[in-house]
Coordinates of C-alpha atoms in Angstrom, one line a residue:
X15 CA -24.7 -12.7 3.7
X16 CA -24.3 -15.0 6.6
X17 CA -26.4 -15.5 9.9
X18 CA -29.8 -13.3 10.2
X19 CA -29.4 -11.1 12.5
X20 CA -31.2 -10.8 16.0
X21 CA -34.6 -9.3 15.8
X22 CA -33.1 -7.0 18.7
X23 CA -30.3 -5.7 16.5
X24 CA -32.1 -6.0 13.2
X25 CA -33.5 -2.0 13.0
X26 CA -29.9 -1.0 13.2
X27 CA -28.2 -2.0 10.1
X28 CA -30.1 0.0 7.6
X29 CA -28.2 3.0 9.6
X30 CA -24.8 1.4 9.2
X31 CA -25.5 0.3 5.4
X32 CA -27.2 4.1 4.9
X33 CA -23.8 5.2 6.5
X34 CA -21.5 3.2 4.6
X35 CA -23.2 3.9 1.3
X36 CA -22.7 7.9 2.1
X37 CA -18.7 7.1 3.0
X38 CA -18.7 5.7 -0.7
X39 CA -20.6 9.1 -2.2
X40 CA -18.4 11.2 -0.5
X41 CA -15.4 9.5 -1.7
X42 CA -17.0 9.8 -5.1
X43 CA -18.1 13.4 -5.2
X44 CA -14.7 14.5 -3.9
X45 CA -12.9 12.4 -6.2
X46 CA -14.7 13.7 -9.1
X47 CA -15.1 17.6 -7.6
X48 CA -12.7 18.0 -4.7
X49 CA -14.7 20.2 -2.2
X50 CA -18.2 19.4 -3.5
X51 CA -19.6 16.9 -0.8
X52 CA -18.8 18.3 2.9
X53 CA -20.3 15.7 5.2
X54 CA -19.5 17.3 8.5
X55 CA -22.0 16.3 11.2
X56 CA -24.4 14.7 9.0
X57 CA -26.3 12.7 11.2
X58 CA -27.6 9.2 9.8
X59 CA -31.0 8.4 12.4
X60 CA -31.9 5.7 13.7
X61 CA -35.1 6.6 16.0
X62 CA -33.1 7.2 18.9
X63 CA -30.8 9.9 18.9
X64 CA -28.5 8.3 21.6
X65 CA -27.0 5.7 19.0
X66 CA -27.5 7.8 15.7
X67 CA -24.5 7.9 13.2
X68 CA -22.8 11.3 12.8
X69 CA -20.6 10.5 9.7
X70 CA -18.3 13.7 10.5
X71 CA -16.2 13.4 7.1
X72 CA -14.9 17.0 5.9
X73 CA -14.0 17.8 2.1
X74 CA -11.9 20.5 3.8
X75 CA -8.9 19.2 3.0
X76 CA -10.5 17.8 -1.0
X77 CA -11.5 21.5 -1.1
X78 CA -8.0 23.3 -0.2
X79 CA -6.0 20.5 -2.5
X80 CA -8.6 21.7 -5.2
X81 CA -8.4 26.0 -4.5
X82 CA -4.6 25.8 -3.7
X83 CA -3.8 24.4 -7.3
X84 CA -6.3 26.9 -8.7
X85 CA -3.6 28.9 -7.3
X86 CA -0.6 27.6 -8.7
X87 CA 0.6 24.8 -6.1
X88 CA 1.6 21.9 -7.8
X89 CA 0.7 19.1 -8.6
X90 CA -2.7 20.3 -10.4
X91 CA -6.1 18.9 -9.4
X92 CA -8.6 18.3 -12.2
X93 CA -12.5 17.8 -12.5
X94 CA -13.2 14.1 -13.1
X95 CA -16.2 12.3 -14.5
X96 CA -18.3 11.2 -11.9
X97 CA -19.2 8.2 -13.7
X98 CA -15.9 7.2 -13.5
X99 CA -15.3 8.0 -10.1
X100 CA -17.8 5.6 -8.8
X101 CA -16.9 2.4 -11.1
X102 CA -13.0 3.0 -9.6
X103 CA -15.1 2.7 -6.1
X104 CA -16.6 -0.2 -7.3
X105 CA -14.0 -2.7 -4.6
X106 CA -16.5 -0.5 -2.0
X107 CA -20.0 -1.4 -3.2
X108 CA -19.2 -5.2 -4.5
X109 CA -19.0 -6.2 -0.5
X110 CA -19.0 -4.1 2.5
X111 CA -15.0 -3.6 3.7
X112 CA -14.8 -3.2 7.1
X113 CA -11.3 -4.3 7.4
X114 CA -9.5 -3.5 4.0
X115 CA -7.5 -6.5 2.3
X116 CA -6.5 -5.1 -0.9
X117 CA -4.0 -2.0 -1.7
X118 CA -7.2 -0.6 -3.4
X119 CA -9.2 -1.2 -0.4
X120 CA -6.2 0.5 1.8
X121 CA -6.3 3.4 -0.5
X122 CA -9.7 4.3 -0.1
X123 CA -9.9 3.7 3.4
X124 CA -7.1 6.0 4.2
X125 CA -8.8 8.7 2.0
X126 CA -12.1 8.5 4.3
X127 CA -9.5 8.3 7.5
X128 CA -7.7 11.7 6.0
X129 CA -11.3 13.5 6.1
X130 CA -12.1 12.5 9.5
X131 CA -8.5 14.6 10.6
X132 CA -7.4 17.7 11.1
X133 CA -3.8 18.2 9.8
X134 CA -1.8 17.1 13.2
X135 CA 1.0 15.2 12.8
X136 CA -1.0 12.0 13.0
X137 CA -2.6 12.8 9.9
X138 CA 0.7 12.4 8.3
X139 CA 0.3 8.0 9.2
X140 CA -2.6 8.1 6.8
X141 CA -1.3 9.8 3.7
X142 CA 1.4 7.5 3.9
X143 CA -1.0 4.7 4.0
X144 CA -2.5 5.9 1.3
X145 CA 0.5 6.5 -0.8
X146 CA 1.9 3.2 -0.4
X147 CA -1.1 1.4 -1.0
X148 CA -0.4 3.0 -4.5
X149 CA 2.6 2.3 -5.0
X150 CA 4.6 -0.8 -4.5
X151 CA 7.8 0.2 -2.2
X152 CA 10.4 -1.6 -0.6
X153 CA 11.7 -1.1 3.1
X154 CA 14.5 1.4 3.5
X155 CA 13.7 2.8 0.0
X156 CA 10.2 4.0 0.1
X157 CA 11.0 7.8 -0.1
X158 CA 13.3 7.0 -3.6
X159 CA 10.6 4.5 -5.2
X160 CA 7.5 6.9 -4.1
X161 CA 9.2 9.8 -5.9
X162 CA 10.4 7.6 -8.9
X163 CA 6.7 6.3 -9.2
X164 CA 4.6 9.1 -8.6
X165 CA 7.1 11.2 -10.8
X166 CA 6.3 9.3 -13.7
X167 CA 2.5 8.9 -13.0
X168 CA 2.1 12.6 -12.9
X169 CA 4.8 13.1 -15.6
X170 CA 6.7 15.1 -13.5
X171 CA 9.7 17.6 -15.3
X172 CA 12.7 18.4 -14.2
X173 CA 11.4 22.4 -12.8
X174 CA 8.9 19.6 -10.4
X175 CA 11.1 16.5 -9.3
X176 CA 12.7 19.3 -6.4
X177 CA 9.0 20.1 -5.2
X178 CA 7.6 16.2 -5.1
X179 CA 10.9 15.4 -3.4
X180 CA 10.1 18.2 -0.9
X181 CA 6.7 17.1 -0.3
X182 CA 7.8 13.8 0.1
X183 CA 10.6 14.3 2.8
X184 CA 8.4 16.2 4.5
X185 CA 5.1 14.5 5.0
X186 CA 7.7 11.0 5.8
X187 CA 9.7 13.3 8.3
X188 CA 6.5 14.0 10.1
X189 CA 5.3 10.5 10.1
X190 CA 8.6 9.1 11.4
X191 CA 9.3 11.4 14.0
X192 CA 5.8 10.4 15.1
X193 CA 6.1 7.3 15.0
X194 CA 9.2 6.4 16.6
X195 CA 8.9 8.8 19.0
X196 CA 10.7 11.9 18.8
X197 CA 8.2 14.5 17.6
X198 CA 8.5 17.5 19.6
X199 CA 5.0 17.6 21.1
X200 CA 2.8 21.1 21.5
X201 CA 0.6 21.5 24.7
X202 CA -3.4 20.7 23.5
X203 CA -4.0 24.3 24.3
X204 CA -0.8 25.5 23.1
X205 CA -0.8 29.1 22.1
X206 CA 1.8 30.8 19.4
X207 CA 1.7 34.2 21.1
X208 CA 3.8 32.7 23.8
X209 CA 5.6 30.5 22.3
X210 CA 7.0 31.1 18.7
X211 CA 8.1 27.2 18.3
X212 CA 3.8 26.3 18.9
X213 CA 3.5 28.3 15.4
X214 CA 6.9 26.5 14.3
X215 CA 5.9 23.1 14.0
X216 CA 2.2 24.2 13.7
X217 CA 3.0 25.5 10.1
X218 CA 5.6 22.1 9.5
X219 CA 2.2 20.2 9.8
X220 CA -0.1 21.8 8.1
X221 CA 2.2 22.6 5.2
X222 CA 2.9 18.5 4.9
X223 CA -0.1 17.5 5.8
X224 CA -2.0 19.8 2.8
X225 CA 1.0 18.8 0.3
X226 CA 0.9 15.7 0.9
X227 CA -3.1 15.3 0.5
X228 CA -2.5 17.1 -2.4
X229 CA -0.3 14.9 -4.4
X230 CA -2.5 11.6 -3.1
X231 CA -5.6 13.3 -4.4
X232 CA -3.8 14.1 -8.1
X233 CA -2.6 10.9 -7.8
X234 CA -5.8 8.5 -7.2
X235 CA -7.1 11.4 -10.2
X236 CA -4.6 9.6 -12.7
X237 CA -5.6 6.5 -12.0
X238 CA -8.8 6.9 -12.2
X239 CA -9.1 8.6 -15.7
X240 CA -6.6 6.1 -16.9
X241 CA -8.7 3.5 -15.8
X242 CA -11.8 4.8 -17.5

């Protein structure tokens, strides 16, 4: 809809609707299959290779989520209709969302904004995100009402409240602390041999980063076969 683009600019948007279309399959497939769609470096042309999309989206973290619960990390991940994957993305295809303006449309976003990280601290902003786009919360309670609501949506027993709560104070200690300020912060070409705190605070965020991906990913599962 709206004005017709400038004959100039025209030849470009079938790359950026190509593009989009491919964020939505990948949300889809990985939804349905964490793991199965790996969009890493996929390149979207355009005729010139200066201005070509690369979509750089990773199932890497879909895929661990998925292998790591094979292996008995809770909470479980499941195989999901496709079918009903895409009709729960359906928010995505009914108008392009550039700038997200519903808790649906934050959710999904934050998903596609998880797979373009690797599992620094900032990673931690967008599982949040994505959490409590969820999950209704209020301020100064968050971490109670997250655990309350996700405890129920999973059906969550007593042996499991301990771990969610775990998972849950971790993944919002790394956010805070890097969002106010006082995360302790590792040299870009930090090295653990040297320094035993690198590997220290290397392992805090990768262990909250993959829990917490984790229980978004069983989540946004729940919903989705509860909706279908």
């Amino acid at each position: 809809s709206g004005d017709i683009p400038n004959e100039r600019i025209a030849w470009q948007y079938p790359r950026f609707f190509v593009s989009y279309h491919l964020c939505n399959v990948f949300l889809a497939m990985n939804i349905s299959a964490p793991g199965s769609a790996d969009f890493s470096g996929v390149q979207v042309s355009s005729g010139d290779a200066l201005i070509d999309t690369e979509l750089d989206i990773s199932a890497y973290d879909y895929d661990y989520a998925w292998t790591s619960s094979r292996e008995g990390r809770w909470p479980p991940i499941e195989q999901v209709p496709l079918d009903a994957c895409f009709d729960w993305l359906a928010p995505l295809e009914k108008r392009v969302v550039q700038v997200a303006d519903s808790d649906i449309e934050r959710l999904l976003l934050s998903l596609l904004r998880i797979a373009q990280m690797d599992s620094g601290p900032d990673s931690a902003v967008w599982i949040c995100y994505g959490l409590e786009a969820l999950f209704p919360t209020s301020f100064g309670k968050t971490q109670r009402q997250l655990n309350m609501a996700i405890g129920e949506l999973l059906g969550v027993n007593e042996e499991r409240k301990e771990d969610l709560q775990t998972y849950l104070s971790a993944i919002y200690s790394v956010r805070n602390e890097f969002a106010h300020g006082n995360l302790p912060i590792t040299h870009p070409y930090s090295n653990e041999r040297i320094e035993e705190r690198v590997e220290h605070e290397f392992d805090r965020y990768v262990d909250a980063h993959q829990d917490g991906v984790r229980v978004l990913l069983a989540c946004v599962q729940k919903l989705v076969l509860s909706d279908g």
